[in-house]
Structures are given as structure tokens and as C-alpha cells.
Short mmCIF file of C-alpha atoms and ligand atoms in Angstrom, two decimals:
data_model
loop_
_atom_site.label_atom_id
_atom_site.label_comp_id
_atom_site.label_asym_id
_atom_site.label_seq_id
_atom_site.Cartn_x
_atom_site.Cartn_y
_atom_site.Cartn_z
CA UNK N 7 15.87 -19.23 -15.72
CA UNK N 8 14.79 -16.10 -13.91
CA UNK N 9 17.03 -13.23 -12.96
CA UNK N 10 17.62 -9.53 -13.06
CA UNK N 11 20.36 -10.04 -15.66
CA UNK N 12 21.79 -6.63 -14.82
CA UNK N 13 23.72 -7.33 -17.01
CA UNK N 14 23.53 -10.92 -18.31
CA UNK N 15 26.98 -12.55 -18.16
CA UNK N 16 28.73 -15.74 -19.18
CA UNK N 17 27.95 -17.34 -15.80
CA UNK N 18 24.25 -17.27 -16.73
CA UNK N 19 24.88 -18.65 -20.20
CA UNK N 20 27.30 -21.37 -19.12
CA UNK N 21 24.94 -22.49 -16.33
CA UNK N 22 21.94 -22.57 -18.66
CA UNK N 23 23.83 -24.56 -21.29
CA UNK N 24 25.16 -26.95 -18.67
CA UNK N 25 21.68 -27.66 -17.31
CA UNK N 26 20.20 -27.99 -20.81
CA UNK N 27 22.82 -30.61 -21.66
CA UNK N 28 22.60 -32.51 -18.38
CA UNK N 29 18.80 -32.72 -18.39
CA UNK N 30 18.39 -32.82 -22.15
CA UNK N 31 16.06 -29.81 -22.13
CA UNK N 32 14.19 -28.74 -25.24
CA UNK N 33 14.40 -25.06 -24.47
CA UNK N 34 15.74 -22.66 -21.88
CA UNK N 35 13.59 -19.58 -21.37
CA UNK N 36 15.28 -16.55 -19.84
CA UNK N 37 12.93 -14.48 -17.71
CA UNK N 38 14.30 -11.03 -16.92
CA UNK N 39 12.53 -9.43 -13.97
CA UNK N 40 10.50 -6.25 -14.32
CA UNK N 41 11.41 -2.82 -13.05
CA UNK N 42 10.32 -3.39 -9.49
CA UNK N 43 12.96 -5.83 -8.41
CA UNK N 44 15.78 -3.39 -7.89
CA UNK N 45 17.85 -4.88 -5.21
CA UNK N 46 20.85 -2.73 -4.55
CA UNK N 47 21.69 0.91 -4.30
CA UNK N 48 24.03 0.92 -7.28
CA UNK N 49 22.91 2.24 -10.59
CA UNK N 50 20.85 -0.46 -12.28
CA UNK N 51 19.52 -0.79 -15.82
CA UNK N 52 15.86 -0.54 -16.74
CA UNK N 53 13.85 -3.63 -17.56
CA UNK N 54 13.78 -2.92 -21.30
CA UNK N 55 17.56 -2.57 -21.40
CA UNK N 56 18.10 -5.77 -19.43
CA UNK N 57 15.67 -7.52 -21.74
CA UNK N 58 17.57 -6.23 -24.81
CA UNK N 59 20.89 -7.41 -23.38
CA UNK N 60 19.61 -10.93 -22.68
CA UNK N 61 18.25 -11.06 -26.21
CA UNK N 62 21.65 -10.13 -27.62
CA UNK N 63 23.45 -12.60 -25.34
CA UNK N 64 21.33 -15.60 -26.42
CA UNK N 65 20.99 -14.65 -30.10
CA UNK N 66 23.17 -17.48 -31.46
CA UNK N 67 21.67 -20.30 -29.42
CA UNK N 68 18.59 -21.93 -30.98
CA UNK N 69 17.71 -23.60 -27.65
CA UNK N 70 17.68 -20.32 -25.74
CA UNK N 71 14.70 -18.00 -25.78
CA UNK N 72 13.49 -15.01 -23.81
CA UNK N 73 10.13 -14.17 -22.26
CA UNK N 74 8.82 -10.69 -21.49
CA UNK N 75 6.25 -11.99 -18.98
CA UNK N 76 7.87 -10.15 -16.08
CA UNK N 77 9.34 -7.21 -17.97
CA UNK N 78 6.00 -6.07 -19.37
CA UNK N 79 4.23 -6.29 -16.04
CA UNK N 80 3.34 -3.07 -14.28
CA UNK N 81 3.30 -4.61 -10.81
CA UNK N 82 6.04 -6.47 -8.99
CA UNK N 83 6.37 -9.96 -10.44
CA UNK N 84 6.57 -13.06 -8.29
CA UNK N 85 8.06 -16.35 -9.45
CA UNK N 86 5.02 -18.34 -8.27
CA UNK N 87 2.73 -16.34 -10.63
CA UNK N 88 5.24 -16.29 -13.49
CA UNK N 89 5.35 -20.08 -13.30
CA UNK N 90 1.55 -20.20 -13.59
CA UNK N 91 1.79 -18.25 -16.83
CA UNK N 92 4.64 -20.32 -18.20
CA UNK N 93 2.74 -23.50 -17.41
CA UNK N 94 -0.28 -22.24 -19.33
CA UNK N 95 1.90 -21.42 -22.33
CA UNK N 96 3.75 -24.73 -22.19
CA UNK N 97 0.91 -27.04 -21.38
CA UNK N 98 2.03 -30.67 -21.03
CA UNK N 99 5.69 -29.75 -20.63
CA UNK N 100 7.75 -30.52 -17.61
CA UNK N 101 9.00 -27.25 -16.17
CA UNK N 102 12.35 -26.79 -14.48
CA UNK N 103 13.32 -23.56 -12.80
CA UNK N 104 17.07 -22.99 -13.02
CA UNK N 105 18.78 -21.11 -10.21
CA UNK N 106 22.24 -20.66 -8.73
CA UNK N 107 23.19 -21.98 -5.30
CA UNK N 108 22.81 -18.51 -3.77
CA UNK N 109 19.18 -18.37 -4.86
CA UNK N 110 18.45 -21.85 -3.51
CA UNK N 111 19.69 -20.62 -0.17
CA UNK N 112 16.85 -18.09 0.17
CA UNK N 113 14.16 -19.39 -2.17
CA UNK N 114 11.97 -20.24 0.83
CA UNK N 115 11.75 -16.49 1.57
CA UNK N 116 10.20 -15.82 -1.87
CA UNK N 117 6.45 -15.32 -2.10
CA UNK N 118 4.51 -18.56 -1.61
CA UNK N 119 7.39 -21.06 -1.90
CA UNK N 120 4.96 -23.97 -1.58
CA UNK N 121 3.26 -22.85 -4.78
CA UNK N 122 6.62 -22.50 -6.56
CA UNK N 123 7.62 -26.04 -5.62
CA UNK N 124 4.21 -27.44 -6.64
CA UNK N 125 4.67 -26.17 -10.15
CA UNK N 126 8.21 -27.06 -11.14
CA UNK N 127 11.36 -28.95 -10.45
CA UNK N 128 14.07 -26.65 -9.15
CA UNK N 129 17.52 -27.12 -10.66
CA UNK N 130 20.28 -25.55 -8.63
CA UNK N 131 23.82 -25.16 -9.96
CA UNK N 132 27.07 -24.53 -8.11
CA UNK N 133 28.10 -21.02 -7.21
CA UNK N 134 31.11 -19.73 -5.34
CA UNK N 135 30.62 -19.68 -1.58
CA UNK N 136 28.29 -22.68 -1.48
CA UNK N 137 29.62 -26.19 -1.04
CA UNK N 138 27.95 -29.32 -2.31
CA UNK N 139 27.13 -30.19 1.31
CA UNK N 140 25.45 -26.79 1.80
CA UNK N 141 23.32 -27.47 -1.25
CA UNK N 142 22.38 -30.98 -0.23
CA UNK N 143 21.50 -29.85 3.26
CA UNK N 144 19.23 -27.11 1.90
CA UNK N 145 17.68 -29.58 -0.51
CA UNK N 146 16.88 -31.91 2.38
CA UNK N 147 15.34 -29.09 4.38
CA UNK N 148 13.11 -27.95 1.50
CA UNK N 149 12.10 -31.53 0.75
CA UNK N 150 10.99 -31.97 4.35
CA UNK N 151 9.16 -28.66 4.65
CA UNK N 152 7.59 -28.39 1.19
CA UNK N 153 8.10 -31.76 -0.50
CA UNK N 154 10.11 -29.71 -2.98
CA UNK N 155 11.53 -31.49 -6.01
CA UNK N 156 15.09 -30.22 -6.31
CA UNK N 157 17.92 -31.36 -8.54
CA UNK N 158 21.42 -30.27 -7.58
CA UNK N 159 23.85 -30.18 -10.48
CA UNK N 160 27.50 -29.95 -9.67
CA UNK N 161 29.45 -27.93 -12.18
CA UNK N 162 32.70 -25.98 -12.13
CA UNK N 163 32.00 -22.70 -10.32
CA UNK N 164 31.95 -19.78 -12.72
CA UNK N 165 32.91 -16.90 -10.50
CA UNK N 166 31.18 -14.12 -12.42
CA UNK N 167 28.47 -11.87 -11.01
CA UNK N 168 26.54 -8.88 -12.35
CA UNK N 169 27.47 -6.97 -9.19
CA UNK N 170 31.15 -7.38 -9.98
CA UNK N 171 30.60 -6.42 -13.62
CA UNK N 172 28.75 -3.21 -12.65
CA UNK N 173 31.61 -2.39 -10.28
CA UNK N 174 34.21 -2.99 -12.97
CA UNK N 175 32.40 -0.65 -15.32
CA UNK N 176 32.20 2.10 -12.70
CA UNK N 177 35.94 1.69 -12.25
CA UNK N 178 36.52 1.93 -16.01
CA UNK N 179 37.78 -1.64 -16.17
CA UNK N 180 37.10 -3.99 -19.05
CA UNK N 181 34.31 -6.57 -18.99
CA UNK N 182 35.70 -8.44 -21.97
CA UNK N 183 35.25 -12.22 -21.67
CA UNK N 184 32.83 -11.78 -18.76
CA UNK N 185 29.86 -10.83 -20.93
CA UNK N 186 28.99 -11.57 -24.55
CA UNK N 187 30.70 -9.11 -26.92
CA UNK N 188 27.36 -7.74 -28.10
CA UNK N 189 26.33 -7.11 -24.51
CA UNK N 190 29.64 -5.31 -23.85
CA UNK N 191 28.99 -3.09 -26.88
CA UNK N 192 25.38 -2.41 -25.78
CA UNK N 193 26.60 -1.38 -22.33
CA UNK N 194 29.15 0.94 -23.85
CA UNK N 195 26.82 2.40 -26.51
CA UNK N 196 24.16 3.13 -23.89
CA UNK N 197 26.58 4.27 -21.25
CA UNK N 198 25.17 1.89 -18.64
CA UNK N 199 26.39 1.44 -15.06
CA UNK N 200 28.62 4.51 -15.00
P1 LIG M 326 23.74 -9.76 -8.98
O1 LIG M 326 25.18 -9.75 -8.59
O2 LIG M 326 23.20 -8.45 -9.46
O3 LIG M 326 22.83 -10.43 -7.97
P2 LIG M 326 23.94 -12.20 -10.47
O4 LIG M 326 25.26 -12.39 -11.11
O5 LIG M 326 23.67 -12.94 -9.20
O6 LIG M 326 23.65 -10.65 -10.30
P3 LIG M 326 21.23 -12.65 -11.25
O7 LIG M 326 20.55 -12.00 -12.41
O8 LIG M 326 20.93 -12.20 -9.89
O9 LIG M 326 22.82 -12.54 -11.53
O10 LIG M 326 21.09 -14.21 -11.35
C1 LIG M 326 20.00 -14.89 -11.93
C2 LIG M 326 20.12 -16.37 -11.58
O11 LIG M 326 21.33 -16.89 -12.11
C3 LIG M 326 20.20 -16.60 -10.06
O12 LIG M 326 19.48 -17.78 -9.74
C4 LIG M 326 21.67 -16.80 -9.81
O13 LIG M 326 21.92 -17.63 -8.69
C5 LIG M 326 22.14 -17.46 -11.09
N1 LIG M 326 23.53 -17.14 -11.39
C6 LIG M 326 24.04 -15.91 -11.62
N2 LIG M 326 25.36 -15.97 -11.86
C7 LIG M 326 25.70 -17.27 -11.75
C8 LIG M 326 26.97 -17.96 -11.86
N3 LIG M 326 28.10 -17.33 -12.11
N4 LIG M 326 26.94 -19.30 -11.69
C9 LIG M 326 25.78 -19.94 -11.42
N5 LIG M 326 24.57 -19.35 -11.31
C10 LIG M 326 24.52 -18.02 -11.46
MG1 LIG M 327 22.07 -12.44 -7.96
#
């Protein structure tokens, strides 16, 4: 499961657990992006901090792990190349790439989508603003254009986003029950997102 995780929240964890259970996965690897994927103008946390927060958030779950493949990279990291590396490390394993419905909507604008789809099965989970029909339509389109292997998993929408969490922090509101308690403490101790 790739992401900026800026910060990681319960929506990420619930989705990952849901997919792991539905597909009976051995392991879910969280892949925080490196420093070059800043995507909005708000104050964002550095790669090392985002990596630390994901590590704290998944600490209790033996099925969850974290990879620094993208974080340690000097250049911009692209999913198609990250998947190559993961496949080398996990030779003989079937690889699923877990994303939310919003990411499925624009995955074909990522670098070399054909190469992404060749290397993994995409698993897309529900997210607010995207209906099941939207998802199925997109799945059909990507199947036609790229022969993409995509599984759509319907789950209750968890309406939590990192953008909203960063906003809440700027407004001095609590993020209790939106992020893991250790992540909340890390944010506070390091004065992030203010
Ligand atoms: P931001 O608001 O900064 O974009 P985000 O909440 O979307 O943050 P990301 O790190 O961008 O979090 O998300 C990583 C992956 O997790 C993406 O594929 C995204 O679609 C998915 N995801 C994030 N939050 C949820 C959620 N609440 N439910 C389902 N999927 C989610
Ligand atoms: Mg996002």
C-alpha cells in the first residue's frame, strides 16, 4: 500500500486490514513516498517523519510491515519502479497494490501505467465521493485499455483523510480517534503541521 501517509490515519489501517482479511494476504507492506512527492501547498512532513509515523501506527500488527524503498531514494519514486523492486524482494509471491477509489480514478496518469498493471493486481477500496458504479466503470475502462487486473472491494467508507487531519491540527482541533494514539503524540511532540 503506497501513500504519502502525511500523516497515516485509521482510514489507511482499516483499509489495509480489510483487504488483508478479504484476500487472505500474508503481509501488507506500507510504502511511504519519498520527499519529492509533495502534492499540496500546505505544510507537509518530511519523508523520515512520515516513515516514523507509519512505523508507530503499524507497530502492533504482525501482518503489517513498512518498506523504505521510496523514502531512501534521492530521486522521485515511481510506483512502476517500486513494484519492480518489491517483486525482486518477494520473488514467487503474488503482489497486490492496495489503493483507495480516488487513486484508481487517476492511476492511468501515473508513470507507465501499463508496466504497473503488468506487475500486480490492483485492489481498490471504497472512498467517499466514489460510487460502486464509478469504480466498476473505471475498472472496465482500465481492463480494456491495459488488460489491467483490478479487484474492487466494497467496504464501509471511512471518511478520514490526511488533508483533513492537517487542517484540524492547524486549527488546533483534536485528531483523537482519527490517527493512532502514538501518531498523535508524535505529531504533537514534533510540532508537525502547525
Ligand atoms: P491526502 O489527503 O494528503 O491525499 P490521504 O488521506 O488521501 O491523504 P494518502 O497517503 O494520499 O492519504 O493515501 C494513500 C492511499 O490510501 C491512497 O491510495 C488512498 O486512496 C488510500 N486511502 C487514504 N485514505 C483512505 C480512506 N479513508 N479510505 C480508503 N482508502 C484511503
Ligand atoms: Mg490522497
